[in-house]
Each structure stands twice: as C-alpha cells, then as structure tokens.
XYZ file of C-alpha atoms in Angstrom:
163
model
C 0.000 0.000 0.000
C 1.187 3.514 -0.754
C 0.717 6.178 1.914
C 0.991 9.909 1.213
C 2.453 11.817 4.165
C 1.924 15.582 4.350
C 2.150 18.444 6.838
C 2.198 22.207 7.174
C 0.048 23.447 4.306
C -0.719 26.741 6.133
C -3.578 27.707 3.784
C -1.464 27.387 0.619
C -4.250 25.685 -1.293
C -2.620 25.586 -4.733
C 0.267 23.483 -3.387
C -2.161 21.275 -1.488
C -4.151 20.784 -4.704
C -0.971 19.697 -6.525
C 0.036 17.349 -3.697
C -3.371 15.664 -3.521
C -3.470 15.275 -7.308
C -0.011 13.680 -7.300
C -0.923 11.346 -4.416
C -3.984 10.241 -6.396
C -1.911 9.778 -9.558
C 0.520 7.589 -7.593
C -2.459 5.544 -6.328
C -1.912 6.263 -2.645
C -4.627 4.652 -0.545
C -4.069 6.561 2.703
C -2.980 10.104 3.501
C -1.427 10.992 6.855
C -1.601 14.730 7.598
C 0.666 15.842 10.468
C -0.938 19.190 11.305
C -0.924 22.901 10.510
C -3.643 22.760 7.902
C -5.045 26.015 9.410
C -8.612 26.672 8.175
C -11.763 25.051 6.703
C -11.639 26.510 3.150
C -9.047 23.921 2.102
C -11.051 20.897 3.198
C -12.732 20.418 -0.216
C -9.232 20.173 -1.715
C -8.147 17.601 0.863
C -11.373 15.647 0.260
C -10.346 15.168 -3.381
C -7.928 12.536 -2.127
C -9.246 9.155 -3.299
C -8.524 7.265 -0.076
C -8.877 7.729 3.666
C -7.146 10.545 5.558
C -5.858 10.495 9.145
C -5.389 14.034 10.494
C -3.702 15.301 13.677
C -3.779 18.832 15.041
C -0.853 21.206 14.604
C -0.048 24.273 16.666
C -1.436 26.753 14.117
C -4.925 25.404 13.492
C -6.636 28.785 13.510
C -10.197 27.509 13.282
C -10.439 24.271 15.273
C -14.197 24.564 15.736
C -14.801 25.106 12.017
C -12.349 22.364 11.074
C -13.931 19.912 13.521
C -17.406 20.569 12.119
C -16.184 19.987 8.571
C -14.207 16.868 9.526
C -17.262 15.438 11.309
C -19.201 15.504 8.021
C -16.306 14.522 5.766
C -16.565 11.331 3.746
C -12.872 10.481 4.052
C -11.135 12.576 6.761
C -10.741 11.206 10.274
C -9.737 13.720 12.937
C -7.447 11.820 15.312
C -6.872 14.639 17.805
C -3.277 15.245 18.837
C -2.032 11.720 18.095
C -2.670 8.996 15.561
C -1.539 5.567 16.606
C -2.460 2.579 14.476
C -1.431 -0.358 12.372
C -1.747 -0.120 8.595
C -0.746 -3.038 6.404
C 1.335 -4.526 9.259
C 3.177 -1.216 9.813
C 2.797 0.260 13.308
C 2.465 4.037 12.925
C 2.670 6.957 15.342
C 1.942 10.536 14.212
C 1.971 13.844 16.084
C 2.778 17.366 14.952
C 5.709 17.884 17.316
C 9.215 16.420 16.911
C 9.871 15.849 20.628
C 6.700 13.808 21.109
C 7.549 11.706 18.065
C 11.159 11.238 19.217
C 9.822 9.749 22.453
C 7.588 7.394 20.461
C 10.625 6.334 18.409
C 12.572 5.608 21.610
C 9.766 3.343 22.820
C 10.653 0.877 20.068
C 6.954 0.114 19.532
C 6.575 1.635 16.064
C 7.795 1.010 12.525
C 6.996 4.505 11.252
C 6.861 7.760 13.220
C 5.692 10.987 11.547
C 5.842 14.625 12.578
C 5.671 18.102 11.032
C 6.151 21.495 12.722
C 9.744 22.271 11.674
C 8.885 22.400 7.934
C 12.179 20.633 7.262
C 12.355 17.280 5.507
C 13.751 14.434 7.572
C 14.078 10.729 6.832
C 16.087 8.739 9.352
C 16.230 5.172 10.674
C 16.530 4.914 14.438
C 16.813 1.257 15.352
C 13.936 -0.414 13.512
C 11.867 2.783 13.322
C 11.663 5.115 10.349
C 11.378 8.745 11.491
C 9.771 11.019 8.895
C 9.066 14.715 8.503
C 7.632 15.217 4.996
C 8.686 18.855 4.865
C 6.095 21.479 4.116
C 3.282 21.684 1.613
C 3.387 25.474 2.102
C 6.844 25.857 0.568
C 7.491 29.334 1.982
C 9.681 28.566 4.988
C 12.240 26.329 3.270
C 11.531 27.264 -0.337
C 10.637 23.627 -1.074
C 7.075 22.323 -1.107
C 7.200 18.582 -0.511
C 5.491 15.488 0.778
C 6.353 11.794 1.002
C 5.036 8.608 -0.473
C 5.750 5.631 1.772
C 5.318 2.113 0.377
C 4.333 -0.358 3.103
C 5.417 -3.396 1.051
C 8.973 -2.243 0.307
C 9.210 0.180 3.263
C 10.632 2.710 0.824
C 10.290 6.482 0.938
C 9.942 8.781 -2.044
C 10.201 12.514 -1.488
C 7.907 14.382 -3.872
C 8.701 18.038 -4.600
C 5.725 19.981 -5.947
C-alpha cells in the first residue's frame, strides 16, 4: 500500500491541490496529515484525495471549531486529535505534529513509522527499527521547497515528492 504523508500546508491551497493530485496519480490509498492545515476553506481540496485521511492537530490550526465541524461531516477525513496511533498493512504508525513527542515514540521501540511536522524541514532517518519522517512542508514558503512523502508499506521505501 502507498501512503501519502503531508504536513504544514498553512492555507497554501494551490500546493495542497498539486500534492493531492499527485498522491492520487501515484495511487496512494491513505494520507497521513501531520498538522498545521489552518482553516476550513481547504477541506474540499483535501477531500479530493481518493482514499482515507488520518489528520492530527498542529499548533497553528486557527479555526479548530470550524475544522472539527467539517471533519465530522467529511466522507474520508478522520480527525485523530493530537495523536494517531495505528497499524496499517502490518506497519505500526505513530503521528503527532511535534518532533519531541515523536522522538519519544521512536525511543519506545513500539513503532515502525513515526511521523511529525512542525519544523517544515524534511527528515528521513532510521533509528533502530523505526523510520522517522518529517515530509517537509506543503506550504513551501519557509524552506523554499514544497514537498510530501510517499511511503510504500510493502517495500518500506520512501519517495520525497517536490511539488
């Protein structure tokens, strides 16, 4: 299974549109979003993703009430709160917006894949048996690179996609 991993769109809807389109083109079945989406107007773009979406809060969600209402009626977005913890295709996953929280999850040794956002900087690192991932930013303003990741659960490979 291919999983798209995104974070930090910060209301930059044109980049989000490109990322979702590419994830669909690559036949991703799940999208993990690691926070800082910001506001409800972008939800229709996110809902264009063909599979299911797991979403965790970031520190800049400006309209949590509006986002929650929209997520509650969404056909494919699941609001997971601050943390997503689950097993997908035999891969144990932990996702939170903040690096420190995710580093602690990595140290637990319980997970195969740990995902965070917040710093806007791409990271892909093996720590023991755990793959630590920050997909970079969809926004593209902080680092000058708009990116996300496609993770393949069968091969456990990572492909960085620059949009």
